[in-house]
Short mmCIF file of C-alpha atoms in Angstrom, two decimals:
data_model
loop_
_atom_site.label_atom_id
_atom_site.label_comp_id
_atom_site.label_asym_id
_atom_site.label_seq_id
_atom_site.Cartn_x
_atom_site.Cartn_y
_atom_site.Cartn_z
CA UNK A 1 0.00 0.00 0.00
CA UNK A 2 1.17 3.23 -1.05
CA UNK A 3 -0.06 6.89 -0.17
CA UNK A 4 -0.49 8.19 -3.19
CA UNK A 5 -0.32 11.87 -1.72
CA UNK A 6 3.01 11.65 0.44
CA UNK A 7 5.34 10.20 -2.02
CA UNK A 8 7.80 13.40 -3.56
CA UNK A 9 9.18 11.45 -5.94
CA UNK A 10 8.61 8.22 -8.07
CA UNK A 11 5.34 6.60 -9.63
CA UNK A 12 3.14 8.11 -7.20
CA UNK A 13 4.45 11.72 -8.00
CA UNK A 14 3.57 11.22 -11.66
CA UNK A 15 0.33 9.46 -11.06
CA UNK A 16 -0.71 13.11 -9.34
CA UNK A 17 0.62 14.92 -12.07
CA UNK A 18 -1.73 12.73 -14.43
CA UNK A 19 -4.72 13.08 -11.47
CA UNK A 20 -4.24 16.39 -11.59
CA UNK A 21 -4.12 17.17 -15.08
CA UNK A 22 -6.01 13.88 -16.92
CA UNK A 23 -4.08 14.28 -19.80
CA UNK A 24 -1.33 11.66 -20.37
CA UNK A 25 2.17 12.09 -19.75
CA UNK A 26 5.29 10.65 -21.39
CA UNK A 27 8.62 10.53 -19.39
CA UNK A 28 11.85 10.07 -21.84
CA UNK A 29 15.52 8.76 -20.28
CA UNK A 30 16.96 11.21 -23.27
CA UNK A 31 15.39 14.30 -21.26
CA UNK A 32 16.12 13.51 -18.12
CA UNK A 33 11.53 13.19 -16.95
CA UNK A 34 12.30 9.37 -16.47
CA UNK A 35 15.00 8.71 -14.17
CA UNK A 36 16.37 5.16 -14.24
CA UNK A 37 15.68 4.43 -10.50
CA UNK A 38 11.66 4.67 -12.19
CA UNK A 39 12.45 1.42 -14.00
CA UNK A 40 14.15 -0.90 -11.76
CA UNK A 41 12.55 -4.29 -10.38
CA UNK A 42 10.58 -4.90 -13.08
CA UNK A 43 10.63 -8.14 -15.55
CA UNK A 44 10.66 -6.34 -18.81
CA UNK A 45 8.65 -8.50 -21.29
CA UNK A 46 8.93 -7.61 -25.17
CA UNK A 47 12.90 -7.22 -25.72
CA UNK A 48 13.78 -7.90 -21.97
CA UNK A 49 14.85 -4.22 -22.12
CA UNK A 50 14.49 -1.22 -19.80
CA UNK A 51 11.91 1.57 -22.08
CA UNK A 52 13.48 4.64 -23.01
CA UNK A 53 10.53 6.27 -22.29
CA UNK A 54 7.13 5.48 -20.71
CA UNK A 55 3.70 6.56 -20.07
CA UNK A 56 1.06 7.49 -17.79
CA UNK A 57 -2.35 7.55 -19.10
CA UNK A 58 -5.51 8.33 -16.30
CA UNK A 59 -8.24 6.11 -17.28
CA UNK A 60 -11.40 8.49 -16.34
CA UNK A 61 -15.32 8.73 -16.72
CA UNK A 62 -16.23 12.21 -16.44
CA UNK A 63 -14.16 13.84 -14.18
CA UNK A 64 -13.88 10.62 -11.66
CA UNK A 65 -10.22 8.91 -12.10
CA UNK A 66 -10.74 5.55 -12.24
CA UNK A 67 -6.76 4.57 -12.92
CA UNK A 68 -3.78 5.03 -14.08
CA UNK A 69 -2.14 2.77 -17.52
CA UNK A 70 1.71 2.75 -17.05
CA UNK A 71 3.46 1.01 -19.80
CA UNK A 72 6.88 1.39 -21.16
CA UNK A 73 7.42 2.58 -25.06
CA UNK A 74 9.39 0.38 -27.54
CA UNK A 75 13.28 0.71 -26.10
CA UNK A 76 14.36 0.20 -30.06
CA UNK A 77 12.41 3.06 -31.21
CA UNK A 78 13.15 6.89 -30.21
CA UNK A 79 9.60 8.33 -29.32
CA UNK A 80 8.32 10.68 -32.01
CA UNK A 81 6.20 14.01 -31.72
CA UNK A 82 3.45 12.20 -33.81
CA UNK A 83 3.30 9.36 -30.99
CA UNK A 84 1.79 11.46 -28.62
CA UNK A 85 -1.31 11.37 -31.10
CA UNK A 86 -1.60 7.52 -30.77
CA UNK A 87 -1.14 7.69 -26.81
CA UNK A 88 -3.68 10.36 -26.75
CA UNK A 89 -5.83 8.27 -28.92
CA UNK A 90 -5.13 4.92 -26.85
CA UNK A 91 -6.16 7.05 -23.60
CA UNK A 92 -9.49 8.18 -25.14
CA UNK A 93 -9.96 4.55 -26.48
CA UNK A 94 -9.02 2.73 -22.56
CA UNK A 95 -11.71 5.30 -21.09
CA UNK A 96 -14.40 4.91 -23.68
CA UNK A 97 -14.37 1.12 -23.19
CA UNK A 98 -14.03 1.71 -18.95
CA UNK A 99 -17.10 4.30 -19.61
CA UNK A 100 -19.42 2.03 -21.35
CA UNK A 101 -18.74 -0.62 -18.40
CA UNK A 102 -19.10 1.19 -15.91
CA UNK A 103 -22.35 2.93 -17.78
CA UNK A 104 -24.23 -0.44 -17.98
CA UNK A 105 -22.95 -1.49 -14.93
CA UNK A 106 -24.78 1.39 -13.11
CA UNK A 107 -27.83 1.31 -15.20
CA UNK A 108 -27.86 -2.53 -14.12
CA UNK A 109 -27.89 -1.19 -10.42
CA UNK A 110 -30.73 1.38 -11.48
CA UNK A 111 -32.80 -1.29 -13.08
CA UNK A 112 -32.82 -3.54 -10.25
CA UNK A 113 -33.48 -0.59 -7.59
CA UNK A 114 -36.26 0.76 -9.69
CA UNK A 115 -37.55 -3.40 -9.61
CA UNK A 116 -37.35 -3.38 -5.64
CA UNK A 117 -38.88 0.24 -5.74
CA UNK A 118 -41.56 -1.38 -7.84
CA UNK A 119 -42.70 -4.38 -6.10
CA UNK A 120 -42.46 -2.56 -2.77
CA UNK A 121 -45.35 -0.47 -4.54
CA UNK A 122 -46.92 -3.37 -5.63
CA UNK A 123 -46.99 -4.85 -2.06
CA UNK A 124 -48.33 -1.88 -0.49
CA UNK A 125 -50.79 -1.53 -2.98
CA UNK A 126 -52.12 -5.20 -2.61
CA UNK A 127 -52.42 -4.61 1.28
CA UNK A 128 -54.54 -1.52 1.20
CA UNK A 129 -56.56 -3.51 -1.30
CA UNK A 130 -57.07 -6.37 1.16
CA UNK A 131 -57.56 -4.84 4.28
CA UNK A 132 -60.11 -1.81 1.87
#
């Protein structure tokens, strides 16, 4: 368990920079945003290679934060301005699809509470029928 507003440094730092401003962020080694202490104790899959540079993307409905995607960007291929337009896209895609869940999830919950509301009715109904 971390506290996600106590850490100065680190993941947590940069998941309350992408809290804060729900747009995504990309950290790059070349630049100095991604310091190498970021990337250690991981199992790297792909390559087996530490990224160059990686990303933060907040996964939001609305204004609610729901989570954070970190992954780390192709260490054989130098990050390009246009990229940011496909991790832009990718974080509008993850929170669509997290939207429309959660959506139909809640409308699941209001169906069933407007079913309990209803037969409640009914009930009440039925006894000042009976005892009418």
């Amino acid at each position: 368990m971390l506290d996600m507003y106590e850490a100065p440094s680190g993941f947590l730092f940069h998941y309350r920079r992408a809290k804060s401003t729900q747009n995504p962020i990309v950290l790059h080694q070349h630049d100095g945003s991604l310091p190498p202490e970021l990337l250690d104790g991981f199992e790297w899959q792909g390559y087996g290679e530490q990224p160059a540079s990686m990303a933060f993307l907040p996964i939001s409905v609305g204004q609610r934060l729901l989570g954070i995607l970190v992954f780390g960007l192709n260490p054989r291929r130098r990050y390009q301005p246009e990229d940011d337009a496909f991790v832009t896209a990718l974080c509008r895609q993850a929170s669509a699809a997290i939207a429309s869940a959660v959506d139909l999830e809640e409308a699941q919950h209001r169906a069933e509470k407007l079913t309990m509301q209803l037969e409640e009715n009914e009930k009440q109904i039925r006894e000042v029928a009976e005892y009418g």
